[in-house]
Short mmCIF file of C-alpha atoms in Angstrom, two decimals:
data_model
loop_
_atom_site.label_atom_id
_atom_site.label_comp_id
_atom_site.label_asym_id
_atom_site.label_seq_id
_atom_site.Cartn_x
_atom_site.Cartn_y
_atom_site.Cartn_z
CA ARG A 1 0.08 0.17 0.30
CA PRO A 2 0.96 3.69 -1.35
CA VAL A 3 1.97 6.33 1.77
CA ILE A 4 1.87 9.84 2.36
CA TRP A 5 3.05 10.35 5.89
CA TYR A 6 3.02 14.51 6.63
CA GLN A 7 5.28 15.14 9.63
CA ILE A 8 2.84 18.38 10.73
CA ASP A 9 5.19 21.38 12.57
CA ARG A 10 4.39 23.27 15.44
CA GLY A 11 2.36 25.70 15.13
CA ALA A 12 1.53 24.18 11.28
CA ALA A 13 -1.20 26.53 9.61
CA ASP A 14 -0.42 27.60 6.11
CA PRO A 15 -2.70 25.48 3.40
CA GLY A 16 -0.82 26.39 1.14
CA ARG A 17 2.10 24.74 2.68
CA LEU A 18 -0.07 21.81 3.33
CA PHE A 19 -0.67 21.57 -0.86
CA ASP A 20 2.78 21.75 -1.56
CA LEU A 21 4.32 18.86 0.36
CA LEU A 22 1.10 17.18 -0.99
CA GLY A 23 2.24 17.46 -4.12
CA LEU A 24 6.14 16.50 -3.25
CA GLY A 25 4.43 13.19 -1.69
CA VAL A 26 2.81 12.53 -4.91
CA ALA A 27 5.82 13.68 -7.34
CA ALA A 28 7.10 10.87 -4.85
CA LEU A 29 4.81 8.34 -5.63
CA THR A 30 3.88 9.40 -9.36
CA THR A 31 5.63 10.85 -12.01
CA ARG A 32 6.31 14.88 -11.66
CA ARG A 33 4.32 15.67 -14.55
CA ARG A 34 1.79 13.85 -12.86
CA ALA A 35 1.91 16.45 -9.50
CA ALA A 36 3.01 19.55 -11.51
CA ASP A 37 -0.36 19.24 -13.36
CA LEU A 38 -2.37 19.36 -9.99
CA PRO A 39 -3.96 23.26 -9.08
CA GLY A 40 -1.88 25.99 -7.90
CA TYR A 41 -2.78 27.63 -4.63
CA GLY A 42 -2.21 31.11 -3.98
CA ARG A 43 -3.69 34.47 -3.54
CA GLN A 44 -7.20 34.02 -5.64
CA VAL A 45 -8.03 31.75 -3.21
CA GLY A 46 -9.12 33.82 -1.23
CA ASP A 47 -12.24 32.84 1.30
CA GLU A 48 -13.41 30.06 -1.38
CA LEU A 49 -10.93 27.29 0.55
CA ASP A 50 -13.30 25.06 0.91
CA ASP A 51 -13.89 24.76 -3.14
CA PHE A 52 -10.80 24.94 -4.04
CA ALA A 53 -9.68 22.52 -1.51
CA ARG A 54 -12.53 19.68 -2.41
CA ALA A 55 -11.52 20.16 -5.99
CA TRP A 56 -7.37 19.78 -4.94
CA PHE A 57 -8.10 16.76 -3.03
CA ARG A 58 -10.21 15.13 -6.20
CA ALA A 59 -6.78 16.42 -8.73
CA LEU A 60 -4.47 14.72 -6.07
CA PHE A 61 -6.60 10.82 -5.80
CA THR A 62 -6.89 10.84 -9.86
CA ARG A 63 -3.19 10.66 -9.44
CA LEU A 64 -2.76 8.70 -6.77
CA PRO A 65 -2.16 4.97 -7.09
CA ALA A 66 -5.00 3.05 -5.99
CA GLU A 67 -5.31 2.09 -2.31
CA THR A 68 -2.72 4.77 -1.07
CA THR A 69 -2.82 5.47 2.51
CA LEU A 70 -2.52 9.89 3.68
CA THR A 71 -0.94 9.85 7.26
CA PHE A 72 -0.68 12.60 9.38
CA ASP A 73 1.20 12.90 12.19
CA ASP A 74 1.15 15.50 14.80
CA TRP A 75 -2.20 16.62 14.04
CA HIS A 76 -2.74 17.78 17.49
CA TRP A 77 -0.19 20.57 16.23
CA ILE A 78 -2.93 22.31 14.34
CA PRO A 79 -5.22 25.20 16.27
CA ALA A 80 -8.88 24.28 16.45
CA THR A 81 -9.52 27.50 14.27
CA SER A 82 -6.76 27.04 11.82
CA PRO A 83 -8.48 26.97 8.49
CA LEU A 84 -6.94 23.58 8.08
CA GLN A 85 -9.58 22.12 9.85
CA ARG A 86 -11.59 22.93 7.37
CA VAL A 87 -9.36 21.64 4.75
CA LEU A 88 -8.78 18.03 6.52
CA ALA A 89 -12.85 18.37 6.42
CA ASN A 90 -12.58 18.26 2.66
CA LEU A 91 -9.98 16.00 2.24
CA LEU A 92 -12.49 13.37 3.79
CA ASP A 93 -15.74 14.16 2.16
CA GLU A 94 -13.49 13.46 -1.47
CA LEU A 95 -11.58 10.15 -0.13
CA PRO A 96 -12.65 7.37 -2.53
CA ALA A 97 -13.22 4.48 -1.67
CA GLY A 98 -9.93 1.85 -1.19
CA HIS A 99 -7.92 5.55 -0.22
CA ARG A 100 -7.27 5.36 3.54
CA LEU A 101 -6.75 8.55 5.77
CA TRP A 102 -5.01 8.48 9.05
CA LEU A 103 -4.94 11.36 11.66
CA LEU A 104 -2.35 10.36 14.65
CA SER A 105 -3.14 13.27 17.23
CA ARG A 106 -2.97 13.23 21.43
CA HIS A 107 -6.48 15.04 20.66
CA ALA A 108 -9.84 13.82 20.24
CA ALA A 109 -10.77 14.58 16.18
CA PRO A 110 -11.58 18.36 15.62
CA ALA A 111 -15.00 19.73 15.64
CA ALA A 112 -14.32 20.26 11.87
CA LEU A 113 -14.74 16.55 11.49
CA ASP A 114 -17.99 16.04 13.05
CA GLY A 115 -19.40 15.41 9.73
CA ALA A 116 -17.70 13.30 8.99
CA ARG A 117 -18.14 11.02 12.51
CA LEU A 118 -22.11 11.81 12.08
CA ARG A 119 -21.67 9.99 8.46
CA GLY A 120 -19.92 6.91 9.99
CA ARG A 121 -16.73 7.96 8.03
CA LEU A 122 -14.32 8.40 10.31
CA LEU A 123 -13.24 6.29 13.48
CA THR A 124 -11.53 7.05 16.40
CA ILE A 125 -8.63 4.67 18.23
CA ASP A 126 -9.07 5.72 21.85
CA PHE A 127 -5.68 5.71 23.47
CA ARG A 128 -7.04 3.64 26.11
CA GLU A 129 -7.68 0.84 23.41
CA LEU A 130 -3.88 0.83 22.73
CA ALA A 131 -1.58 0.96 25.69
CA LEU A 132 -0.86 -2.42 27.20
CA THR A 133 -1.71 -4.19 29.68
CA VAL A 134 0.58 -4.93 32.96
CA ALA A 135 0.89 -8.62 31.81
CA GLU A 136 1.86 -6.99 28.49
CA VAL A 137 4.77 -5.29 30.40
CA GLY A 138 5.58 -7.76 32.49
CA GLU A 139 6.24 -9.84 29.01
CA LEU A 140 8.27 -6.18 26.88
CA ILE A 141 10.47 -6.08 30.27
CA GLY A 142 11.43 -10.21 30.11
CA GLY A 143 9.75 -11.14 33.27
CA ARG A 144 6.72 -13.58 34.24
CA PRO A 145 3.47 -11.60 34.00
CA ALA A 146 2.40 -9.93 36.39
CA GLY A 147 0.16 -11.19 38.48
CA SER A 148 2.57 -14.16 38.91
CA ALA A 149 4.16 -14.27 42.39
CA GLY A 150 7.17 -12.43 43.06
CA GLU A 151 9.10 -9.84 42.60
CA ALA A 152 8.53 -10.11 38.54
CA GLY A 153 5.25 -9.38 38.72
CA ARG A 154 5.75 -6.41 40.91
CA ARG A 155 8.71 -5.16 38.51
CA ALA A 156 5.72 -5.92 35.94
CA GLU A 157 3.44 -3.13 37.53
CA ARG A 158 6.34 -0.80 38.54
CA TRP A 159 7.26 -0.11 35.21
CA HIS A 160 3.28 0.07 33.77
CA ARG A 161 2.39 2.49 36.99
CA TRP A 162 4.85 4.54 35.23
CA CYS A 163 4.73 4.43 31.13
CA ASP A 164 0.86 3.86 32.17
CA GLY A 165 0.46 1.79 29.61
CA TRP A 166 2.17 3.98 26.60
CA ILE A 167 4.55 1.66 25.24
CA GLY A 168 6.52 4.62 23.42
CA ALA A 169 8.00 5.46 26.56
CA LEU A 170 8.77 1.99 27.74
CA THR A 171 10.65 1.32 24.63
CA PHE A 172 12.99 3.83 25.55
CA ALA A 173 12.92 3.48 28.88
CA LEU A 174 14.61 -0.14 28.40
CA ALA A 175 16.65 0.64 25.22
CA ALA A 176 18.19 3.13 27.60
CA GLY A 177 19.05 0.21 28.95
CA ARG A 178 16.97 1.10 32.34
CA ASP A 179 16.56 -1.70 34.84
CA GLU A 180 13.77 0.20 36.71
CA PRO A 181 11.83 3.02 36.46
CA ALA A 182 12.19 4.89 40.20
CA SER A 183 14.94 6.70 38.90
CA LEU A 184 12.89 8.35 35.62
CA PRO A 185 11.15 10.75 35.45
CA THR A 186 7.18 10.52 34.87
CA ALA A 187 6.41 8.77 30.76
CA VAL A 188 2.89 10.93 30.60
#
């Protein structure tokens, strides 16, 4: 499955930059000529951002390979009042069957996506659904699962309390050679 991954920068709010970078993603997956044919974003867009975005995304999806996944990582950096929230809603409205959109964020989906949610076009996965259990932490730290007798179970419980089920924090701490979470700052 082809993927375009867009890493959001803190404070990003410029729709033109988003369209430019997605165009570069198209160029990487297809030919530069096909990407060059995408509509250009400029001052002429003005108050017609929604119309422009819908037309731009329709053009984008005719140029992408089937079943392409678009991923926006760290969407929580986009301010709630940014026009990019509307652009995202338009992207979701134009997303053809077979393509995927992943929106990675530390916050709930923006209000601009409420319509997509109501139409069943938006699925959200809460952090708690992804969090590791104490038993899974026990397996990852190499001890017996929590609930087992002895120090291995208590150690798994300490690590779980520290990382709150967040695999990223646990993985980094273990990769750094940490044996116990007591000497580490709070993970989350």
